[in-house]
Amino acid sequence: MHVYDTLFIGGKFVPPASTETVDIISSSTEEVIGRIPATTTDDIDAAVAAARSAFDDPTGWSTWEPARRAEVLDRLADEIEARVEELTPLVAQQNGMPITLAHQLESALPAGIYRYYAELARTTEFEEVRPGVLGGRAVVRHLPVGVVGMVIPWNYPNLICATKMGPALAAGCTVVMKQSIETSLDSYIMAEAIQAAGVPDGVINFVPGGGATGAHLVAHSDIDKVSFTGSTAVGQEIGTKCGELMRPVTLELGGKSAGIVLDDADLAASVENLFVATLVNNGQTCVLSSRVLAPRSRYDEVVETLAGLFSSVKVGDALDPETQVGPVVSKRQLDRIRGYIAKGIEEGGRVVVGGADRPEGLDKGWFVQPTLFADVEPDSTIAQEEIFGPVVLVMPYDDIDDAVRIANGTKYGLAATIWTSDEEKGRELSRRIEAGTVGINHFMTEPVAPFGGMKASGLGRELGPEGLASCQHLQTVYLPPAS
Ligand code: NAD
């Protein structure tokens, strides 16, 4: 049992404003595995005050040479890696992520992102002098945007944390991070890593909590920028609030991505990558190709290949190293996903593998069978709405124009995959797809390149140098001609 009675604010573990607590449940066993304080708006105020004061310190973090901040980021990466055995089982227990995946995506990749931004801080120009057209000069500065309020979901708590904090810290910003309650226990291990890395007090503050505390943070008068990852519905609310306040905002939202199988795809060679692209993290991944589009001539073969894959994956306790698909995060998510499966059947879809019943032999835990639908219409509910569970559908297309039309035919534009033996053909087709990221024959988010969505999948970009730029303000200083 992991019981925490403090919050990480101002570089210290401090008592919360309220004595109320929240239980944290294992999604594999439904047992209570931890307890944390129920964060209130008073805690958010304290966290914002600490971040504000750290940012405004005239000799503090935001004024340091970028290379000095980079040293801290490198140490943070080391401290995360040193805690992999504490961190990753907590993530796996809370949100159901298979432990082997948690090692890779909740420890190694976050550490890699902090190191990437450390290197970028060392090698990027934060100030340059440009000769003017009439003989004057312009100094162009990339200043830290200020105190960033961050709100994140439960599906990849440390990866999303790194995606947001890496560039913000490299830029010289300070942070108030509101994690989801569902995955809050691991944030205490991260806070210990932050202390051990020597991050100055107040630069990073953690206030795991619910929607009301998130809304308070987003609208707080001492926040300079908001960075949100979560559902489109909440993103729209936050975007509206930030518009009202004229506050910069990055929104990473939902998706309903297409996986387009071309007529020359080598399906047999793609099975492992198809698993990652359609089911990774039990379907709780925003970028998944949850709508697979197959040429009519190969439709049955694609359905059969995916059916073989879905019926062979090992479903089980997230802590078991053999598990490929764990439970979903909560009872609420389980009910939601089952509701979509029922809706898919009601609207005429054919369940090829899986269904709404519990997987055999798993009497406890929020498990959903990996479920494959065929014969689904592109405008049906399960082909249009994000399910966020291990539910995938296959739809036929007539020709490439038809595939593009179906792929682009939802409100979302987060990601896509293309499966082909001809990489050049895949790259050409990717231009026609309304998606912020496209994977050819695989999908793996790459920290060096921008990530984000088009249409209802979001605004702005994270990762890459573009992610650093999104944490900076530009200031120009005009100088007279040099004498
Ligand atoms: P959610 O929108 O319900 O919650 C996300 C976060 O927002 C949580 O921390 C929650 O407490 C907080 N929140 C809820 N209401 C709020 C409000 N009114 N104001 C401020 N904060 C509020 O999403 P979720 O169910 O936690 O996560 C799943 C969603 O996240 C899916 O839609 C998924 O596609 C999306 N997601 C997107 C990306 C991406 O990079 N595009 C990555 C991961 C997840």
PDB file of C-alpha atoms and ligand atoms in Angstrom, residues 151-155 160 178-180 209-211 214-215 218 228-232 234 237-238 252-255 286 386 388 414 451 457, ligand 1:
ATOM      1  CA  VAL A 151      -2.952  19.177 -17.291  1.00  0.00           C
ATOM      2  CA  ILE A 152      -2.428  15.582 -18.382  1.00  0.00           C
ATOM      3  CA  PRO A 153      -4.359  12.302 -18.712  1.00  0.00           C
ATOM      4  CA  TRP A 154      -3.636   8.915 -17.168  1.00  0.00           C
ATOM      5  CA  ASN A 155      -2.629   6.857 -20.193  1.00  0.00           C
ATOM      6  CA  ILE A 160       3.363  12.993 -21.384  1.00  0.00           C
ATOM      7  CA  LYS A 178      -1.832  18.493 -12.641  1.00  0.00           C
ATOM      8  CA  GLN A 179      -1.725  14.753 -13.151  1.00  0.00           C
ATOM      9  CA  SER A 180      -4.848  12.614 -13.290  1.00  0.00           C
ATOM     10  CA  GLY A 209      -6.310  15.963  -8.913  1.00  0.00           C
ATOM     11  CA  GLY A 210      -9.608  16.005 -10.753  1.00  0.00           C
ATOM     12  CA  GLY A 211     -11.310  18.190 -13.346  1.00  0.00           C
ATOM     13  CA  GLY A 214      -7.585  21.390 -13.523  1.00  0.00           C
ATOM     14  CA  ALA A 215     -10.092  24.086 -14.426  1.00  0.00           C
ATOM     15  CA  VAL A 218      -6.071  26.722 -16.358  1.00  0.00           C
ATOM     16  CA  PHE A 228      -3.213  20.293 -22.040  1.00  0.00           C
ATOM     17  CA  THR A 229      -3.436  16.682 -23.143  1.00  0.00           C
ATOM     18  CA  GLY A 230      -6.775  14.928 -22.938  1.00  0.00           C
ATOM     19  CA  SER A 231     -10.149  14.638 -24.593  1.00  0.00           C
ATOM     20  CA  THR A 232     -11.390  16.965 -27.294  1.00  0.00           C
ATOM     21  CA  VAL A 234     -12.266  19.204 -22.280  1.00  0.00           C
ATOM     22  CA  GLU A 237     -13.444  24.134 -22.840  1.00  0.00           C
ATOM     23  CA  ILE A 238      -9.819  24.945 -22.037  1.00  0.00           C
ATOM     24  CA  GLU A 252      -3.155  17.586 -27.568  1.00  0.00           C
ATOM     25  CA  LEU A 253      -6.538  15.955 -27.971  1.00  0.00           C
ATOM     26  CA  GLY A 254      -8.344  12.831 -29.092  1.00  0.00           C
ATOM     27  CA  GLY A 255      -8.082  10.802 -32.273  1.00  0.00           C
ATOM     28  CA  CYS A 286      -4.485   8.536 -28.661  1.00  0.00           C
ATOM     29  CA  GLU A 386     -12.950   7.664 -30.029  1.00  0.00           C
ATOM     30  CA  PHE A 388     -10.006   4.476 -26.191  1.00  0.00           C
ATOM     31  CA  LEU A 414      -4.203  13.166 -34.975  1.00  0.00           C
ATOM     32  CA  PHE A 451       3.882  15.861 -32.565  1.00  0.00           C
ATOM     33  CA  SER A 457      -7.219  16.643 -32.434  1.00  0.00           C
TER      34      SER A 457
HETATM   35  P1  NAD B   1      -9.962  14.011 -20.023  1.00  0.00           P
HETATM   36  O1  NAD B   1     -10.074  15.106 -21.014  1.00  0.00           O
HETATM   37  O2  NAD B   1     -11.196  13.542 -19.361  1.00  0.00           O
HETATM   38  O3  NAD B   1      -8.966  14.441 -18.853  1.00  0.00           O
HETATM   39  C1  NAD B   1      -7.659  14.870 -19.108  1.00  0.00           C
HETATM   40  C2  NAD B   1      -7.178  15.708 -17.950  1.00  0.00           C
HETATM   41  O4  NAD B   1      -7.986  16.889 -17.864  1.00  0.00           O
HETATM   42  C3  NAD B   1      -7.289  15.035 -16.582  1.00  0.00           C
HETATM   43  O5  NAD B   1      -6.171  15.421 -15.815  1.00  0.00           O
HETATM   44  C4  NAD B   1      -8.573  15.642 -16.002  1.00  0.00           C
HETATM   45  O6  NAD B   1      -8.586  15.633 -14.599  1.00  0.00           O
HETATM   46  C5  NAD B   1      -8.492  17.050 -16.533  1.00  0.00           C
HETATM   47  N1  NAD B   1      -9.770  17.758 -16.667  1.00  0.00           N
HETATM   48  C6  NAD B   1     -11.015  17.229 -16.800  1.00  0.00           C
HETATM   49  N2  NAD B   1     -11.923  18.241 -16.929  1.00  0.00           N
HETATM   50  C7  NAD B   1     -11.227  19.398 -16.881  1.00  0.00           C
HETATM   51  C8  NAD B   1     -11.590  20.788 -16.992  1.00  0.00           C
HETATM   52  N3  NAD B   1     -12.855  21.163 -17.184  1.00  0.00           N
HETATM   53  N4  NAD B   1     -10.608  21.708 -16.946  1.00  0.00           N
HETATM   54  C9  NAD B   1      -9.319  21.353 -16.778  1.00  0.00           C
HETATM   55  N5  NAD B   1      -8.919  20.066 -16.654  1.00  0.00           N
HETATM   56  C10 NAD B   1      -9.857  19.109 -16.719  1.00  0.00           C
HETATM   57  O7  NAD B   1      -9.201  12.823 -20.769  1.00  0.00           O
HETATM   58  P2  NAD B   1      -8.783  11.395 -20.185  1.00  0.00           P
HETATM   59  O8  NAD B   1      -9.967  10.508 -20.195  1.00  0.00           O
HETATM   60  O9  NAD B   1      -8.014  11.574 -18.929  1.00  0.00           O
HETATM   61  O10 NAD B   1      -7.733  10.912 -21.305  1.00  0.00           O
HETATM   62  C11 NAD B   1      -8.117  10.322 -22.496  1.00  0.00           C
HETATM   63  C12 NAD B   1      -8.138  11.346 -23.624  1.00  0.00           C
HETATM   64  O11 NAD B   1      -6.847  11.931 -23.770  1.00  0.00           O
HETATM   65  C13 NAD B   1      -8.436  10.714 -24.958  1.00  0.00           C
HETATM   66  O12 NAD B   1      -9.333  11.533 -25.649  1.00  0.00           O
HETATM   67  C14 NAD B   1      -7.095  10.686 -25.654  1.00  0.00           C
HETATM   68  O13 NAD B   1      -7.146  10.673 -27.057  1.00  0.00           O
HETATM   69  C15 NAD B   1      -6.483  11.942 -25.144  1.00  0.00           C
HETATM   70  N6  NAD B   1      -5.025  11.906 -25.310  1.00  0.00           N
HETATM   71  C16 NAD B   1      -4.454  12.683 -26.269  1.00  0.00           C
HETATM   72  C17 NAD B   1      -3.088  12.638 -26.463  1.00  0.00           C
HETATM   73  C18 NAD B   1      -2.429  13.496 -27.513  1.00  0.00           C
HETATM   74  O14 NAD B   1      -1.214  13.667 -27.432  1.00  0.00           O
HETATM   75  N7  NAD B   1      -3.134  14.027 -28.478  1.00  0.00           N
HETATM   76  C19 NAD B   1      -2.294  11.817 -25.670  1.00  0.00           C
HETATM   77  C20 NAD B   1      -2.903  11.041 -24.703  1.00  0.00           C
HETATM   78  C21 NAD B   1      -4.277  11.093 -24.522  1.00  0.00           C
END
